[in-house]
PDB file of C-alpha atoms in Angstrom:
ATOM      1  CA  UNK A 197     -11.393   4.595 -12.356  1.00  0.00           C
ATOM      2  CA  UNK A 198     -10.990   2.440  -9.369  1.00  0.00           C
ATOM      3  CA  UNK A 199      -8.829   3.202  -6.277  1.00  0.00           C
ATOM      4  CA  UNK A 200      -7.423   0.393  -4.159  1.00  0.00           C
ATOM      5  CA  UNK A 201      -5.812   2.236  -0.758  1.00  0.00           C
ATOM      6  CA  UNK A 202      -4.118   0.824   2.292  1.00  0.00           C
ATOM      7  CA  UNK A 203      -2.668   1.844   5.644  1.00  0.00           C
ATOM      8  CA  UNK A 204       0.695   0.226   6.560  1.00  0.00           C
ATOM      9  CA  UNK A 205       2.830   0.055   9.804  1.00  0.00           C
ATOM     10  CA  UNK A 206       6.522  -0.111   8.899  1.00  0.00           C
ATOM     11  CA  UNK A 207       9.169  -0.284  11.742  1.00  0.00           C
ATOM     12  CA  UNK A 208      11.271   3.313  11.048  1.00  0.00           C
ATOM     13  CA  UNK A 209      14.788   0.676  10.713  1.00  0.00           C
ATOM     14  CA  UNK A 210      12.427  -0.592   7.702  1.00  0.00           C
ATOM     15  CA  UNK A 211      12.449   2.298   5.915  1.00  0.00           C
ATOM     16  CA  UNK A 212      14.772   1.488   3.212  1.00  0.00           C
ATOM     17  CA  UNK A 213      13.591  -1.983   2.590  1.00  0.00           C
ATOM     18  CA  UNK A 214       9.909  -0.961   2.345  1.00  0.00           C
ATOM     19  CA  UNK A 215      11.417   1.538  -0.612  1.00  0.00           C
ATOM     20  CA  UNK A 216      12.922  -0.825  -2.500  1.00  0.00           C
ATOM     21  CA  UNK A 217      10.158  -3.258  -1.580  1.00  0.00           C
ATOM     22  CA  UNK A 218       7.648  -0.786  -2.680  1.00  0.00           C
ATOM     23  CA  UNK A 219       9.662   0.162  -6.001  1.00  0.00           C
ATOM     24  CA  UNK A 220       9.646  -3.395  -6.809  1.00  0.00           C
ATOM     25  CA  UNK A 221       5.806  -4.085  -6.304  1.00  0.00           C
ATOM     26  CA  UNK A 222       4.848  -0.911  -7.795  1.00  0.00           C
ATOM     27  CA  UNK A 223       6.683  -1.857 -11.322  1.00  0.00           C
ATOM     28  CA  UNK A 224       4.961  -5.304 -11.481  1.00  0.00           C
ATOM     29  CA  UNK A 225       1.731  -3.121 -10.791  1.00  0.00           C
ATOM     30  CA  UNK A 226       2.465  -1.462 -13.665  1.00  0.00           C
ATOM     31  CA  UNK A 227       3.096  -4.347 -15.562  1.00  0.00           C
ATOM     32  CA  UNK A 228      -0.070  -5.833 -14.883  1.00  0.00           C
ATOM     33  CA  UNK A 229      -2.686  -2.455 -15.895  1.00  0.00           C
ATOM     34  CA  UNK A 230      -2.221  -0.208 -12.667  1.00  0.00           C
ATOM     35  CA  UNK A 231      -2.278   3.390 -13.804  1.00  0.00           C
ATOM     36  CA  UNK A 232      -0.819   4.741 -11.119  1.00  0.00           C
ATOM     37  CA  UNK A 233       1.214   3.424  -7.475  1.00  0.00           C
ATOM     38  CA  UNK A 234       1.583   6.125  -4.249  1.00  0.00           C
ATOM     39  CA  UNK A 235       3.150   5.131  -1.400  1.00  0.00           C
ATOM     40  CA  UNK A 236       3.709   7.944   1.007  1.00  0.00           C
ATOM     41  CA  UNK A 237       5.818   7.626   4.199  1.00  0.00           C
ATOM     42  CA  UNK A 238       4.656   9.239   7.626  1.00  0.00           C
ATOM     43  CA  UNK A 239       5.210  12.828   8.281  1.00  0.00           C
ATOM     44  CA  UNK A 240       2.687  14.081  10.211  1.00  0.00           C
ATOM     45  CA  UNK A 241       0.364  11.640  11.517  1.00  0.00           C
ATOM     46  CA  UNK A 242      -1.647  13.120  15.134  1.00  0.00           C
ATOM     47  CA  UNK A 243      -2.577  11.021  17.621  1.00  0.00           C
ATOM     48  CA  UNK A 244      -6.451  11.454  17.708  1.00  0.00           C
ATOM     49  CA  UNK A 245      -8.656  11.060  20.702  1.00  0.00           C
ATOM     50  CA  UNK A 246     -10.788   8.506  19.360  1.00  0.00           C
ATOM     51  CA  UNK A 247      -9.735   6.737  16.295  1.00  0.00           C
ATOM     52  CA  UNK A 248      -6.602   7.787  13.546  1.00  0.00           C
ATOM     53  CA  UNK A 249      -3.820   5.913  11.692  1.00  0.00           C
ATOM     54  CA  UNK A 250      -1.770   4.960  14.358  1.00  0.00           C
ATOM     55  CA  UNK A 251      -4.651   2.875  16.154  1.00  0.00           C
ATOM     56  CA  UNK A 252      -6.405   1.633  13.134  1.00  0.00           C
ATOM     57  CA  UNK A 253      -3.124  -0.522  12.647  1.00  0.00           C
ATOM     58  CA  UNK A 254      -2.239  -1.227  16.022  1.00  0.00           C
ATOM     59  CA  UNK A 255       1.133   0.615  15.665  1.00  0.00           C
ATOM     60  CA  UNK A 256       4.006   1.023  17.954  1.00  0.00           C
ATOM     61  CA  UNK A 257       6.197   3.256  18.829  1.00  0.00           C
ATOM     62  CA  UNK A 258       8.730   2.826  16.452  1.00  0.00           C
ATOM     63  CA  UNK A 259       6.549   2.119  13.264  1.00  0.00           C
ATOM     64  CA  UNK A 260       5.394   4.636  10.780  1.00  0.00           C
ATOM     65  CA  UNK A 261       2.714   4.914   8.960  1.00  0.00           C
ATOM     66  CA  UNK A 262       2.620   4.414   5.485  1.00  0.00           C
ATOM     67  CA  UNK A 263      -0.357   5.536   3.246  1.00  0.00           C
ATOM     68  CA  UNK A 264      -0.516   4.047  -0.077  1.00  0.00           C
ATOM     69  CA  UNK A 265      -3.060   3.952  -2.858  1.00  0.00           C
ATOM     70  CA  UNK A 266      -3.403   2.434  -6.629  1.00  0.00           C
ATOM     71  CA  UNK A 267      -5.209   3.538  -9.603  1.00  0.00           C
ATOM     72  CA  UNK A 268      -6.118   1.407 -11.761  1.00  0.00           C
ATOM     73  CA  UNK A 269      -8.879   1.974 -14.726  1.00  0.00           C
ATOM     74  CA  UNK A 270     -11.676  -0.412 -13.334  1.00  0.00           C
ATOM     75  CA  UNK A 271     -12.458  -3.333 -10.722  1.00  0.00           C
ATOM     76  CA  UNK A 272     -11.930  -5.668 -13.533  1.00  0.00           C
ATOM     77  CA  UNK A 273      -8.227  -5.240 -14.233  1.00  0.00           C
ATOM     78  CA  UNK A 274      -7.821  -5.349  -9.672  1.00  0.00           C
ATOM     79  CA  UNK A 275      -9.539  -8.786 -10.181  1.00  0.00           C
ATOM     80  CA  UNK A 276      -7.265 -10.027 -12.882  1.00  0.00           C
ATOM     81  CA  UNK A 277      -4.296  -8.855 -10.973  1.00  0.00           C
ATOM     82  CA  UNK A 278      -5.565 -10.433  -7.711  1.00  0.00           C
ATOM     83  CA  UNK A 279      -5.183 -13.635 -10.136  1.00  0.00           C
ATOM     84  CA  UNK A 280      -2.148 -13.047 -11.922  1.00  0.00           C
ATOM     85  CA  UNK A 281      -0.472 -12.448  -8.299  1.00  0.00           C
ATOM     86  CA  UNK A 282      -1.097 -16.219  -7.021  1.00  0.00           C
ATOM     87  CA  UNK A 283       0.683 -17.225 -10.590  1.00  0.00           C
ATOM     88  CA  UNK A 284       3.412 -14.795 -10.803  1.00  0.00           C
ATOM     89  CA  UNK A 285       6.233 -15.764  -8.259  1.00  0.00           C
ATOM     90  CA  UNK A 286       8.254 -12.688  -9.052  1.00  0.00           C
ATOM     91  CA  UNK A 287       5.410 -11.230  -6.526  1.00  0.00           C
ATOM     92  CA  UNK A 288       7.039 -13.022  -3.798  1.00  0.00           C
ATOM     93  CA  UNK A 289       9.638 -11.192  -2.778  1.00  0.00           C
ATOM     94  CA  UNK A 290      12.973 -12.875  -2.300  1.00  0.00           C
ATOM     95  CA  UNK A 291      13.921 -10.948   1.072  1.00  0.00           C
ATOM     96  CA  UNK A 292      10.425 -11.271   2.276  1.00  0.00           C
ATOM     97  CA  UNK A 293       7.906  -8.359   3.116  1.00  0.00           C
ATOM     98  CA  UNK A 294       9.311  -5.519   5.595  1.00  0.00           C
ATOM     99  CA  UNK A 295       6.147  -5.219   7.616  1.00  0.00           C
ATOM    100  CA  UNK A 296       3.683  -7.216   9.412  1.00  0.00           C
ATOM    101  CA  UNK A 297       0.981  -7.960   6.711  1.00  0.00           C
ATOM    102  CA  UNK A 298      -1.723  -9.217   9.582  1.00  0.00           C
ATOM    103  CA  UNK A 299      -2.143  -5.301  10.965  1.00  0.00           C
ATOM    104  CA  UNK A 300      -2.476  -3.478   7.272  1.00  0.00           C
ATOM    105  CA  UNK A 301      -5.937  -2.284   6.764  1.00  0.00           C
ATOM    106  CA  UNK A 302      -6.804  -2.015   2.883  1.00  0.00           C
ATOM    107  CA  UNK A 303     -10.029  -0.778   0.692  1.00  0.00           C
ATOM    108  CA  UNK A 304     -11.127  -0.495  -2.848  1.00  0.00           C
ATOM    109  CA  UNK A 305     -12.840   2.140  -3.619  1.00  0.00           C
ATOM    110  CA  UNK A 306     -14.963   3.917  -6.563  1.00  0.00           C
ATOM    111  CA  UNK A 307     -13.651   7.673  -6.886  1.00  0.00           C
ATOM    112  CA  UNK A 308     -16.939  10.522  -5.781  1.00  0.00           C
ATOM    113  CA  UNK A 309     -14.897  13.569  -6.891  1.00  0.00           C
ATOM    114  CA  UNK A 310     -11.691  13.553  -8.846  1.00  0.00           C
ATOM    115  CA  UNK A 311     -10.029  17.440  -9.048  1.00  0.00           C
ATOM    116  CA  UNK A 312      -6.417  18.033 -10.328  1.00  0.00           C
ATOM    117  CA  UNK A 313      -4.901  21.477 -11.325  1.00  0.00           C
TER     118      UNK A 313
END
């Protein structure tokens, strides 16, 4: 398994298009090997003293926080994707992106511990 995650500041009017933004991206995910898409909207995200969310992404006061992660079986099938996305224009979206790509903050990762019920 291979997890790719990213922190995202969406302006709270955003909301809905980042939904049907994120619907749209996670099905051509899917498409393309991604076991599984998360994106989870802010609900509560502290301020921290030294470092946290809101900072790492040089939010403001009317963006949320949006924490989102992929699973996908291996780094292979991320590379291939990374590909396939320059070629496939129905990853561009028509009405654009609803957030300011240059202030995301993204990581792949290889899982330590994996637990489910």
């Amino acid at each position: 398994m291979y997890v790719v995650g990213f922190v995202i500041p969406v302006p709270e009017t955003e909301r809905d298009a980042f939904q049907a933004w994120s619907r749209r991206a996670a099905q051509l995910l899917l498409e393309h090997g991604c076991l599984e898409v998360i994106d989870a909207w802010e609900d509560n995200v502290p301020s921290g003293t030294h470092t946290d969310f809101r900072r790492a992404v040089d939010a403001g006061p009317n963006d949320k926080i949006v924490f989102s992660w992929q699973k996908w079986p291996d780094k292979a099938h991320v590379d291939a994707v990374e590909k396939a996305m320059a070629e496939d224009p129905r990853f561009d979206p028509p009405d654009g992106i609803p957030f300011d790509q240059k202030r995301l903050i993204m990581g792949c990762f290889v899982p330590l511990t994996v637990a489910s019920a």
